[in-house]
CSV table of C-alpha atoms and ligand atoms in Angstrom, one decimal:
chain,number,residue,atom,x,y,z
A,12,MET,CA,42.9,1.1,11.2
A,13,VAL,CA,44.8,-0.4,14.2
A,14,ARG,CA,48.2,1.8,15.2
A,15,SER,CA,50.9,0.3,15.7
A,16,ARG,CA,52.5,-0.1,19.2
A,17,ARG,CA,55.7,1.7,19.9
A,18,ILE,CA,58.4,0.5,22.0
A,19,LEU,CA,61.4,2.1,23.6
A,20,VAL,CA,64.3,0.8,24.3
A,21,CYS,CA,67.3,2.0,25.8
A,22,ASP,CA,70.5,0.5,25.5
A,23,ASP,CA,73.8,2.1,25.3
A,24,ASP,CA,75.6,-0.8,23.1
A,25,GLN,CA,74.6,-0.1,19.5
A,26,ALA,CA,75.1,-3.7,18.8
A,27,VAL,CA,71.6,-3.8,21.2
A,28,ARG,CA,70.3,-1.1,19.8
A,29,SER,CA,70.3,-2.1,16.6
A,30,SER,CA,69.9,-5.7,15.8
A,31,LEU,CA,66.5,-5.2,18.3
A,32,ASP,CA,66.0,-2.6,15.9
A,33,PHE,CA,65.6,-4.7,13.2
A,34,LEU,CA,63.4,-7.8,14.9
A,35,LEU,CA,61.2,-4.8,16.7
A,36,THR,CA,60.5,-3.5,13.1
A,37,LYS,CA,60.4,-7.2,11.4
A,38,ALA,CA,57.7,-8.3,14.4
A,39,ARG,CA,55.7,-4.8,13.2
A,40,TYR,CA,56.0,-2.4,16.2
A,41,LYS,CA,57.2,1.0,16.3
A,42,VAL,CA,60.8,1.4,16.9
A,43,SER,CA,62.8,3.9,18.9
A,44,CYS,CA,66.0,3.6,20.7
A,45,VAL,CA,67.8,6.3,22.8
A,46,SER,CA,71.7,5.4,24.1
A,47,GLN,CA,71.5,7.7,27.2
A,48,PRO,CA,69.7,7.9,30.3
A,49,GLU,CA,69.4,11.7,29.6
A,50,ASP,CA,67.0,11.5,26.2
A,51,PHE,CA,64.8,8.6,27.5
A,52,VAL,CA,63.2,10.3,30.0
A,53,ARG,CA,62.7,13.6,27.6
A,54,LYS,CA,61.5,11.0,25.0
A,55,ILE,CA,59.0,9.0,27.4
A,56,ARG,CA,57.5,12.3,27.8
A,57,GLU,CA,57.2,12.8,23.7
A,58,SER,CA,55.6,9.9,22.8
A,59,ASP,CA,52.7,7.5,23.9
A,60,PHE,CA,54.5,4.2,24.7
A,61,ASP,CA,53.0,1.2,25.3
A,62,LEU,CA,56.8,-0.8,26.1
A,63,ILE,CA,59.7,-0.2,27.3
A,64,LEU,CA,62.9,-2.0,26.8
A,65,LEU,CA,65.6,-1.3,29.7
A,66,ASP,CA,69.6,-2.3,29.9
A,67,MET,CA,70.2,-2.7,33.6
A,68,ASN,CA,73.6,-2.9,32.7
A,69,PHE,CA,74.9,0.4,31.3
A,70,SER,CA,78.4,0.5,31.2
A,71,LEU,CA,79.0,3.5,32.7
A,72,SER,CA,77.4,1.7,35.8
A,73,ILE,CA,79.1,-1.7,36.2
A,74,ASN,CA,76.1,-2.6,39.6
A,75,GLY,CA,72.9,-1.9,37.8
A,76,GLU,CA,71.9,1.1,40.2
A,77,GLU,CA,72.1,3.5,37.4
A,78,GLY,CA,69.2,0.9,36.0
A,79,ILE,CA,67.4,0.5,39.0
A,80,GLU,CA,66.9,4.5,39.5
A,81,LEU,CA,65.9,4.6,36.0
A,82,LEU,CA,63.5,2.3,36.2
A,83,GLN,CA,62.0,4.2,38.9
A,84,LYS,CA,61.7,7.2,37.4
A,85,ILE,CA,59.8,5.6,34.5
A,86,LYS,CA,57.5,4.6,37.0
A,87,LEU,CA,56.5,7.7,38.7
A,88,LEU,CA,56.4,9.3,35.5
A,89,GLU,CA,54.4,6.9,33.5
A,90,PRO,CA,53.5,3.9,36.2
A,91,GLU,CA,51.8,1.7,33.4
A,92,ILE,CA,53.2,1.3,30.8
A,93,PRO,CA,55.1,-2.2,31.5
A,94,VAL,CA,59.2,-2.4,31.8
A,95,ILE,CA,60.8,-5.2,30.0
A,96,LEU,CA,64.8,-5.5,31.7
A,97,ILE,CA,67.3,-6.1,29.8
A,98,THR,CA,70.1,-8.2,32.0
A,99,ALA,CA,73.7,-9.7,31.5
A,100,TRP,CA,73.2,-13.5,32.1
A,101,GLY,CA,74.0,-14.0,35.3
A,102,SER,CA,72.6,-10.7,37.4
A,103,VAL,CA,69.1,-12.0,38.2
A,104,GLU,CA,69.6,-10.9,41.3
A,105,LEU,CA,69.4,-7.4,40.0
A,106,ALA,CA,66.3,-8.1,37.9
A,107,VAL,CA,64.5,-9.8,41.0
A,108,ARG,CA,65.1,-6.0,42.3
A,109,GLY,CA,64.1,-4.2,39.3
A,110,ILE,CA,60.5,-6.5,39.7
A,111,LYS,CA,60.2,-5.0,42.8
A,112,SER,CA,60.6,-1.6,41.9
A,113,GLY,CA,57.8,-2.2,39.3
A,114,ALA,CA,59.2,-3.7,36.2
A,115,THR,CA,57.1,-6.2,34.6
A,116,ASP,CA,59.9,-9.0,33.0
A,117,PHE,CA,62.8,-9.5,32.3
A,118,ILE,CA,65.7,-11.3,30.3
A,119,THR,CA,68.7,-12.2,29.8
A,120,LYS,CA,71.6,-11.9,27.3
A,121,PRO,CA,71.7,-13.1,24.8
A,122,TRP,CA,68.2,-14.1,24.1
A,123,ASN,CA,65.9,-15.9,22.3
A,124,ASN,CA,64.4,-13.5,19.9
A,125,ILE,CA,61.1,-15.7,20.1
A,126,GLN,CA,60.6,-15.8,23.8
A,127,LEU,CA,61.8,-12.2,23.9
A,128,LEU,CA,58.9,-11.7,21.0
A,129,LYS,CA,56.7,-13.9,23.6
A,130,ILE,CA,57.3,-11.8,26.5
A,131,ILE,CA,56.5,-8.6,24.7
A,132,GLU,CA,53.6,-9.7,23.5
A,133,THR,CA,52.5,-10.2,27.0
A,134,SER,CA,53.4,-7.8,28.2
A,135,ILE,CA,51.7,-5.0,26.1
A,136,ALA,CA,48.6,-7.3,26.2
A,137,LEU,CA,48.2,-7.3,30.2
A,138,SER,CA,48.8,-3.5,30.3
A,139,GLY,CA,45.7,-3.1,28.0
A,140,THR,CA,44.0,-5.3,30.8
A,141,ILE,CA,45.4,-3.1,33.7
A,142,ARG,CA,44.7,-0.5,32.5
A,143,ALA,CA,40.7,-1.7,31.6
A,144,PRO,CA,37.8,-0.7,33.6
A,145,ALA,CA,36.8,-3.0,36.4
A,146,GLY,CA,33.6,-3.4,34.2
A,147,ASN,CA,30.9,-6.1,35.0
A,148,LEU,CA,31.5,-9.1,36.8
A,149,VAL,CA,30.3,-12.5,35.0
A,150,ASN,CA,27.0,-13.6,35.9
A,151,LYS,CA,25.6,-16.9,36.2
A,152,ARG,CA,24.3,-16.0,32.4
A,153,GLY,CA,27.4,-14.4,31.0
A,154,ARG,CA,29.3,-17.6,32.4
A,155,LEU,CA,31.7,-19.0,29.8
A,156,PRO,CA,31.3,-22.9,28.8
A,157,GLU,CA,35.0,-23.9,30.4
A,158,PHE,CA,33.2,-22.7,33.7
A,159,GLN,CA,31.1,-24.5,33.7
A,160,GLY,CA,32.4,-27.0,35.6
A,161,ILE,CA,33.2,-24.5,38.2
A,162,ILE,CA,30.6,-23.6,40.5
A,163,GLY,CA,29.5,-20.7,42.8
A,164,GLU,CA,28.4,-17.4,42.9
A,165,ASP,CA,31.0,-15.8,45.5
A,166,SER,CA,32.1,-12.4,43.9
A,167,LYS,CA,36.3,-14.1,45.4
A,168,LEU,CA,35.3,-16.8,42.5
A,169,LEU,CA,33.6,-14.2,39.8
A,170,GLU,CA,36.5,-11.9,39.9
A,171,ILE,CA,39.5,-15.3,39.7
A,172,PHE,CA,36.7,-15.7,36.4
A,173,GLU,CA,36.9,-12.4,34.9
A,174,ILE,CA,41.2,-12.9,35.4
A,175,ILE,CA,41.2,-16.4,33.9
A,176,LYS,CA,39.2,-14.3,30.7
A,177,ARG,CA,42.0,-12.1,30.4
A,178,VAL,CA,45.1,-13.2,31.2
A,179,ALA,CA,44.0,-16.8,29.0
A,180,PRO,CA,45.0,-15.6,25.7
A,181,THR,CA,48.2,-14.9,26.6
A,182,HIS,CA,51.6,-16.6,27.2
A,183,ALA,CA,51.6,-14.7,30.5
A,184,PRO,CA,53.3,-17.7,33.8
A,185,VAL,CA,50.2,-18.2,35.9
A,186,LEU,CA,50.5,-18.8,39.7
A,187,ILE,CA,47.6,-20.7,41.6
A,188,THR,CA,47.6,-20.3,45.0
A,189,GLY,CA,45.3,-21.5,47.5
A,190,GLU,CA,44.9,-24.0,50.3
A,191,SER,CA,44.0,-27.6,49.9
A,192,GLY,CA,41.6,-28.6,47.7
A,193,THR,CA,40.0,-25.4,47.0
A,194,GLY,CA,40.0,-25.5,43.1
A,195,LYS,CA,43.9,-24.8,41.9
A,196,GLU,CA,44.0,-27.6,39.2
A,197,LEU,CA,39.9,-26.5,38.4
A,198,ILE,CA,40.9,-23.3,37.7
A,199,ALA,CA,44.7,-24.6,35.9
A,200,SER,CA,42.3,-26.2,33.3
A,201,ALA,CA,40.0,-23.1,32.6
A,202,ILE,CA,42.8,-21.3,31.6
A,203,HIS,CA,44.2,-23.8,29.2
A,204,GLN,CA,40.6,-24.3,27.9
A,205,CYS,CA,39.8,-20.5,27.5
A,206,SER,CA,43.8,-19.9,25.8
A,207,THR,CA,44.1,-20.4,21.8
A,208,ARG,CA,46.6,-23.7,23.4
A,209,LYS,CA,43.7,-25.5,24.6
A,210,THR,CA,43.5,-28.2,21.7
A,211,SER,CA,46.9,-29.1,22.6
A,212,PRO,CA,48.5,-31.1,25.1
A,213,PHE,CA,47.3,-29.6,29.6
A,214,ILE,CA,50.9,-32.0,31.0
A,215,LYS,CA,50.2,-32.0,34.5
A,216,VAL,CA,53.2,-33.0,36.7
A,217,ASN,CA,52.8,-33.8,40.0
A,218,LEU,CA,56.5,-31.9,41.4
A,219,GLY,CA,56.2,-32.7,44.8
A,220,GLY,CA,55.9,-36.2,43.7
A,221,ILE,CA,59.1,-36.7,41.2
A,222,PRO,CA,62.3,-37.5,43.5
A,223,ALA,CA,64.6,-35.2,43.0
A,224,ASN,CA,67.6,-37.6,41.2
A,225,LEU,CA,64.7,-38.6,38.3
A,226,PHE,CA,63.7,-35.3,38.1
A,227,GLU,CA,66.0,-34.1,35.1
A,228,SER,CA,64.4,-37.6,32.9
A,229,GLU,CA,61.2,-36.8,34.2
A,230,MET,CA,60.9,-33.1,33.0
A,231,PHE,CA,63.4,-33.2,29.4
A,232,GLY,CA,63.3,-36.9,28.9
A,233,TYR,CA,66.6,-39.4,28.2
A,234,LYS,CA,67.6,-40.8,24.9
A,235,LYS,CA,68.3,-44.7,24.5
A,236,GLY,CA,71.6,-45.6,26.6
A,237,ALA,CA,72.1,-42.0,28.9
A,238,PHE,CA,71.9,-44.6,31.6
A,239,THR,CA,72.0,-48.4,32.6
A,240,ASP,CA,67.6,-48.3,32.5
A,241,ALA,CA,67.5,-46.0,29.9
A,242,LYS,CA,66.4,-48.9,27.4
A,243,SER,CA,64.4,-46.6,24.6
A,244,ASP,CA,64.1,-42.4,23.6
A,245,TYR,CA,62.3,-41.1,26.4
A,246,THR,CA,60.2,-37.8,26.0
A,247,GLY,CA,60.1,-35.4,28.9
A,248,ARG,CA,57.2,-33.6,29.9
A,249,PHE,CA,58.6,-30.5,28.8
A,250,GLU,CA,58.3,-31.5,25.3
A,251,LYS,CA,55.2,-33.5,25.6
A,252,ALA,CA,53.5,-30.0,26.9
A,253,HIS,CA,54.9,-28.2,23.2
A,254,ASN,CA,52.5,-25.5,21.8
A,255,GLY,CA,50.3,-26.5,24.9
A,256,THR,CA,50.5,-25.6,28.4
A,257,ILE,CA,52.5,-27.6,31.8
A,258,PHE,CA,50.6,-27.3,34.5
A,259,LEU,CA,53.6,-27.7,37.7
A,260,ASP,CA,51.6,-28.6,40.7
A,261,GLU,CA,53.4,-28.3,44.0
A,262,ILE,CA,55.5,-26.2,42.9
A,263,GLY,CA,56.0,-25.1,46.5
A,264,ASP,CA,57.5,-28.5,47.0
A,265,LEU,CA,60.2,-28.7,44.6
A,266,ASP,CA,64.1,-29.6,46.1
A,267,PRO,CA,66.7,-26.9,46.0
A,268,ALA,CA,69.0,-28.4,43.2
A,269,SER,CA,65.5,-29.0,40.9
A,270,GLN,CA,64.7,-24.8,41.4
A,271,VAL,CA,68.0,-24.1,39.6
A,272,LYS,CA,67.2,-26.8,37.1
A,273,LEU,CA,63.3,-25.5,36.1
A,274,LEU,CA,64.5,-21.9,36.1
A,275,ARG,CA,66.9,-22.8,33.4
A,276,VAL,CA,64.8,-23.9,31.5
A,277,LEU,CA,62.0,-21.2,32.2
A,278,GLN,CA,64.1,-18.8,31.2
A,279,ASP,CA,64.8,-19.8,27.2
A,280,GLN,CA,62.3,-22.8,27.0
A,281,THR,CA,65.7,-24.3,25.9
A,282,PHE,CA,66.8,-27.6,27.4
A,283,GLU,CA,69.0,-30.9,26.3
A,284,ARG,CA,67.5,-34.5,26.7
A,285,LEU,CA,70.3,-36.6,29.1
A,286,GLY,CA,72.5,-37.9,27.6
A,287,ASP,CA,71.7,-35.6,23.9
A,288,THR,CA,73.5,-33.0,24.0
A,289,ASN,CA,71.3,-31.3,20.8
A,290,SER,CA,69.4,-28.7,22.9
A,291,ILE,CA,65.7,-28.6,22.3
A,292,THR,CA,62.7,-25.4,22.1
A,293,VAL,CA,59.9,-26.2,23.0
A,294,ASP,CA,56.8,-23.4,22.9
A,295,VAL,CA,55.0,-24.2,26.6
A,296,ARG,CA,53.1,-21.9,28.6
A,297,ILE,CA,53.7,-22.4,32.2
A,298,LEU,CA,50.9,-22.7,35.2
A,299,SER,CA,52.2,-23.3,38.6
A,300,ALA,CA,50.2,-24.0,41.9
A,301,THR,CA,51.1,-24.2,45.6
A,302,ASN,CA,49.2,-24.5,48.8
A,303,HIS,CA,52.4,-22.9,50.2
A,304,ASP,CA,53.1,-20.0,50.6
A,305,LEU,CA,56.5,-19.1,48.6
A,306,TYR,CA,57.4,-16.1,49.9
A,307,PRO,CA,58.1,-16.7,53.3
A,308,MET,CA,60.1,-19.8,51.8
A,309,VAL,CA,62.1,-17.1,49.5
A,310,GLU,CA,62.7,-15.4,53.0
A,311,LYS,CA,63.7,-18.4,54.8
A,312,GLY,CA,66.0,-19.4,51.5
A,313,THR,CA,64.1,-22.4,51.1
A,314,PHE,CA,62.5,-21.3,47.5
A,315,ARG,CA,64.1,-18.9,44.6
A,316,GLU,CA,63.3,-15.2,44.5
A,317,ASP,CA,63.6,-15.8,40.9
A,318,LEU,CA,62.0,-18.6,40.2
A,319,LEU,CA,58.9,-17.2,42.1
A,320,TYR,CA,58.9,-14.1,39.9
A,321,ARG,CA,59.8,-16.3,37.2
A,322,ILE,CA,56.4,-18.8,37.2
A,323,ASN,CA,54.0,-15.3,39.4
A,324,LEU,CA,53.7,-12.7,36.6
A,325,ILE,CA,50.2,-13.2,37.5
A,326,GLN,CA,48.6,-14.9,40.6
A,327,ILE,CA,45.4,-15.8,41.2
A,328,GLU,CA,44.3,-16.6,45.4
A,329,VAL,CA,42.1,-18.6,45.6
A,330,PRO,CA,40.3,-18.0,49.1
A,331,PRO,CA,38.5,-21.0,51.1
A,332,LEU,CA,35.6,-22.2,51.4
A,333,ARG,CA,35.4,-20.9,54.9
A,334,GLN,CA,35.2,-17.1,52.9
A,335,ARG,CA,32.3,-18.4,50.2
A,336,GLN,CA,30.0,-18.9,52.7
A,337,LYS,CA,27.7,-18.3,50.1
A,338,ASP,CA,28.6,-20.9,47.3
A,339,ILE,CA,28.7,-24.4,50.2
A,340,ALA,CA,24.9,-25.3,49.8
A,341,LEU,CA,25.2,-24.8,45.9
A,342,LEU,CA,27.9,-27.1,45.8
A,343,ALA,CA,27.0,-29.2,48.2
A,344,ASP,CA,23.1,-29.0,45.7
A,345,TYR,CA,26.1,-30.0,42.8
A,346,PHE,CA,27.4,-32.6,44.5
A,347,VAL,CA,24.3,-34.7,45.7
A,348,ASN,CA,23.2,-34.1,41.4
A,349,GLU,CA,26.7,-35.2,40.8
A,350,ALA,CA,26.6,-38.4,43.4
A,351,ILE,CA,23.3,-39.3,41.9
A,352,LYS,CA,23.8,-39.3,38.4
A,353,THR,CA,27.6,-41.3,38.6
A,354,TYR,CA,25.0,-43.8,40.8
A,355,MET,CA,22.2,-44.0,39.4
A,356,LEU,CA,20.4,-43.2,42.4
A,357,PRO,CA,16.8,-41.9,42.9
A,358,GLY,CA,16.5,-38.6,43.7
A,359,LYS,CA,17.1,-36.8,47.0
A,360,ILE,CA,17.3,-33.1,47.9
A,361,ILE,CA,19.1,-31.6,51.0
A,362,SER,CA,17.4,-30.2,53.8
A,363,ASP,CA,16.9,-26.6,55.0
A,364,GLU,CA,18.5,-27.5,57.5
A,365,SER,CA,21.5,-29.6,56.6
A,366,LYS,CA,22.3,-26.6,54.1
A,367,GLU,CA,22.7,-24.5,57.6
A,368,TRP,CA,24.5,-27.6,59.4
A,369,LEU,CA,27.0,-27.2,56.1
A,370,CYS,CA,27.6,-23.3,56.2
A,371,ASP,CA,28.4,-23.9,59.6
A,372,GLN,CA,31.1,-25.8,59.0
A,373,SER,CA,34.5,-24.8,58.6
A,374,TRP,CA,35.5,-27.6,56.0
A,375,PRO,CA,39.7,-27.1,56.7
A,376,GLY,CA,39.9,-29.9,53.4
A,377,ASN,CA,37.8,-27.2,51.6
A,378,VAL,CA,35.4,-27.8,48.6
A,379,ARG,CA,37.4,-31.4,48.3
A,380,GLU,CA,36.5,-32.3,51.8
A,381,LEU,CA,32.9,-31.3,50.9
A,382,LYS,CA,33.0,-32.9,47.7
A,383,ASN,CA,33.1,-36.0,49.3
A,384,ILE,CA,31.3,-35.9,52.4
A,385,VAL,CA,28.4,-35.2,50.8
A,386,GLU,CA,28.9,-38.1,47.7
A,387,ARG,CA,29.2,-40.6,51.1
A,388,THR,CA,26.1,-38.6,52.6
A,389,VAL,CA,24.4,-40.0,50.0
A,390,LEU,CA,25.6,-42.8,49.2
A,391,LEU,CA,24.3,-44.0,52.4
A,392,THR,CA,20.8,-42.3,53.4
A,393,ALA,CA,18.2,-44.3,52.4
A,394,GLY,CA,15.1,-41.7,52.6
A,395,ASP,CA,14.9,-39.0,49.7
A,396,THR,CA,15.9,-35.6,52.0
A,397,ILE,CA,19.3,-35.4,53.8
A,398,LYS,CA,19.6,-34.7,57.4
A,399,PRO,CA,21.8,-32.8,59.4
A,400,GLU,CA,22.1,-36.7,61.2
A,401,ASP,CA,22.8,-38.2,58.3
A,402,PHE,CA,25.7,-36.3,57.6
A,403,CYS,CA,26.8,-37.0,60.9
A,404,LYS,CA,26.3,-40.8,60.9
A,405,ALA,CA,28.0,-40.8,57.2
A,406,THR,CA,30.7,-39.4,58.2
A,407,GLY,CA,31.2,-41.2,61.8
A,408,VAL,CA,31.6,-37.9,64.0
A,409,GLY,CA,28.9,-38.1,65.9
A,410,ARG,CA,25.7,-36.1,66.7
A,411,SER,CA,25.9,-32.3,65.2
A,412,HIS,CA,26.8,-31.4,68.2
A,413,ASP,CA,29.4,-33.0,68.9
A,414,LEU,CA,31.1,-31.3,65.7
A,415,VAL,CA,32.8,-27.9,65.4
A,416,LYS,CA,30.9,-25.6,64.7
A,417,LEU,CA,31.4,-22.2,63.6
A,418,PRO,CA,30.8,-20.0,66.1
A,419,LYS,CA,28.3,-17.6,64.5
A,420,ALA,CA,29.7,-13.7,64.7
A,421,SER,CA,32.2,-14.8,67.4
A,422,LYS,CA,35.4,-13.9,66.8
A,423,ALA,CA,36.8,-16.2,70.5
A,424,ILE,CA,38.0,-19.0,68.3
A,425,THR,CA,40.5,-18.6,65.5
A,426,LEU,CA,40.6,-21.3,62.2
A,427,ASN,CA,43.7,-22.4,63.8
A,428,GLU,CA,42.2,-23.2,67.0
A,429,MET,CA,39.6,-24.7,64.9
A,430,GLU,CA,41.2,-26.6,63.0
A,431,ARG,CA,42.7,-28.8,65.6
A,432,THR,CA,40.2,-29.1,67.4
A,433,MET,CA,38.3,-30.5,64.1
A,434,ILE,CA,41.5,-32.9,63.4
A,435,ILE,CA,41.4,-34.0,67.2
A,436,ARG,CA,38.3,-35.1,67.2
A,437,THR,CA,38.5,-36.7,64.4
A,438,ILE,CA,41.3,-38.8,65.0
A,439,LYS,CA,39.6,-39.7,68.7
A,440,GLU,CA,36.2,-41.0,66.0
A,441,CYS,CA,38.3,-43.4,64.4
A,442,GLY,CA,40.1,-44.9,67.4
A,443,GLY,CA,42.9,-43.0,66.1
A,444,ASN,CA,43.2,-44.0,62.5
A,445,ILE,CA,45.0,-41.4,60.7
A,446,SER,CA,43.9,-42.6,56.7
A,447,LYS,CA,40.2,-43.0,58.2
A,448,SER,CA,40.8,-40.0,59.2
A,449,SER,CA,42.3,-37.2,56.4
A,450,GLU,CA,40.0,-39.3,54.3
A,451,ILE,CA,36.8,-38.2,56.5
A,452,LEU,CA,38.8,-34.4,56.7
A,453,GLY,CA,39.3,-34.3,52.6
A,454,ILE,CA,42.9,-34.2,53.1
A,455,SER,CA,46.2,-36.2,52.8
A,456,ARG,CA,48.0,-38.0,55.2
A,457,ALA,CA,50.7,-36.4,54.3
A,458,THR,CA,49.2,-33.2,55.0
A,459,LEU,CA,47.2,-34.3,58.3
A,460,TYR,CA,49.9,-35.5,59.8
A,461,ARG,CA,52.0,-32.1,58.7
A,462,ARG,CA,49.1,-30.2,60.4
A,463,MET,CA,49.5,-32.6,63.5
A,464,GLY,CA,52.6,-31.5,63.6
A,465,LYS,CA,51.9,-27.9,63.2
A,466,TYR,CA,49.6,-28.6,66.6
A,467,GLY,CA,51.3,-30.7,68.7
A,468,ILE,CA,48.6,-33.2,68.3
A,469,GLN,CA,50.0,-36.8,69.3
A,470,THR,CA,47.3,-40.2,68.9
A,471,GLU,CA,47.3,-42.6,71.6
A,472,LYS,CA,50.1,-45.0,69.8
A,473,ASP,CA,52.4,-42.4,69.7
A,474,GLU,CA,52.4,-41.0,73.4
B,25,ATP,N1,34.2,-24.6,42.8
B,25,ATP,C1,34.3,-25.7,42.5
B,25,ATP,N2,32.9,-26.4,41.1
B,25,ATP,C2,32.9,-27.7,41.6
B,25,ATP,N3,33.9,-29.1,41.7
B,25,ATP,C3,34.6,-28.7,42.9
B,25,ATP,C4,34.9,-26.3,42.9
B,25,ATP,N4,36.4,-26.7,43.4
B,25,ATP,C5,36.9,-27.9,43.9
B,25,ATP,N5,36.1,-28.5,43.4
B,25,ATP,C6,36.2,-30.5,43.2
B,25,ATP,O1,37.5,-30.1,44.7
B,25,ATP,C7,38.0,-31.4,44.6
B,25,ATP,C8,39.5,-30.5,44.6
B,25,ATP,O2,39.8,-30.1,43.7
B,25,ATP,P1,41.0,-30.0,42.9
B,25,ATP,O3,42.0,-30.8,42.9
B,25,ATP,O4,41.2,-28.3,42.2
B,25,ATP,O5,42.0,-28.4,44.1
B,25,ATP,P2,43.0,-28.3,44.7
B,25,ATP,O6,42.9,-26.6,45.2
B,25,ATP,O7,44.0,-28.3,43.4
B,25,ATP,O8,43.6,-29.4,45.8
B,25,ATP,P3,45.4,-29.6,46.7
B,25,ATP,O9,46.3,-28.1,47.0
B,25,ATP,O10,45.2,-30.8,47.4
B,25,ATP,O11,46.1,-30.2,45.4
B,25,ATP,C9,37.8,-31.8,43.0
B,25,ATP,O12,37.4,-32.5,43.5
B,25,ATP,C10,37.9,-30.8,42.0
B,25,ATP,O13,36.8,-31.3,40.9
B,26,MG,MG1,45.8,-29.6,43.2
């Protein structure tokens, strides 16, 4: 028989204790409640709990210091038991400090029961994950069908597959980070496909592409007549994603006012359509992605810390292609075959010398850049074997020795220097044409301009 999960509730408010006891017992958890911090530690030692719900605002310690101390004590005694903090509305800062001290998640009072049960379920499921031994990594034969469009055998990628398998069935929000073109969107989609939500919608939102003044109407929808142009009701993205997954892409590009609005809906998945006073509650799994490093943005105050902790219960860092050397040839072969199928061309292969050449490149635009270059070369090469010269011709960058090569086993040149050189040479070869250069580099024009700014590169026209 499966043992019921045990939850320990620590709150000095009798009303809170009894309502949590009622809710959790009904959800088939075995509940113990304590009201004093002193009893709490004794209770933890006595019994084998699966999760702890800890109130951060005891009436005797208004500032929550005691709550933080208690949390640190629990983490010393039982580092593996997930702790969920209960904080008063408005004390999110305290919750963030709690998360830094090892809490798994937090809820604010008054909470939404469904949301709380979900957070509990997820935290318990994930704690099992953390406790589980590392186990064997997926090998090619064991690969799930959901991963079949994701090519690669590099150990870092296989580790990502393992994480996806473990977190996909939970409700945990996942933040996917990594450089442009590394495959973040593919990974988000694999998480959805491996989850129980796979038959429900997967709604992708490019947050970098929504102007701040349209954020609410796009995300939450509106009622006919809410504003002059609202000719009919409009269903927002959160509602469209109900029972499924919402993928918040480019979340690092979100403006501060929209960050606040997003945070609110992520707290309890409840919002109102513009022009409507009725609240709508949805059941949505949150996945986010960004190619920015959000931590320095938090330091600088351009990204909200509380929002970061809301979205990154699990973080998946996708390594750049140059750190997955082994996968370059595999991916190139795959893209050649894909291009042949798509354009119905006669068969072609990449020579071994070409594979070496491909592995020598730094790929600032990552897999997307590799895909573009391979596809273009396949289309422009008449023979049945693709040689390094064919790649050079197709990219229009000149002969192979003109290209930036990764100096083998040499640390004389940094990645930044290499990227800078690659950008300068490409722009030069393209006669200063930024659109063409960005296409060759496999990055967007905006990204190219940003990198040019970073490295102080000017085109002849600017000079
Ligand atoms: N491991 C992989 N196997 C096969 N194709 C891949 C892989 N990784 C990325 N790709 C392909 O490379 C392209 C870029 O991938 P994707 O859009 O997922 O990157 P991204 O990290 O979201 O980029 P950006 O930050 O620019 O949005 C897509 O065409 C995708 O199918
Ligand atoms: Mg993307």
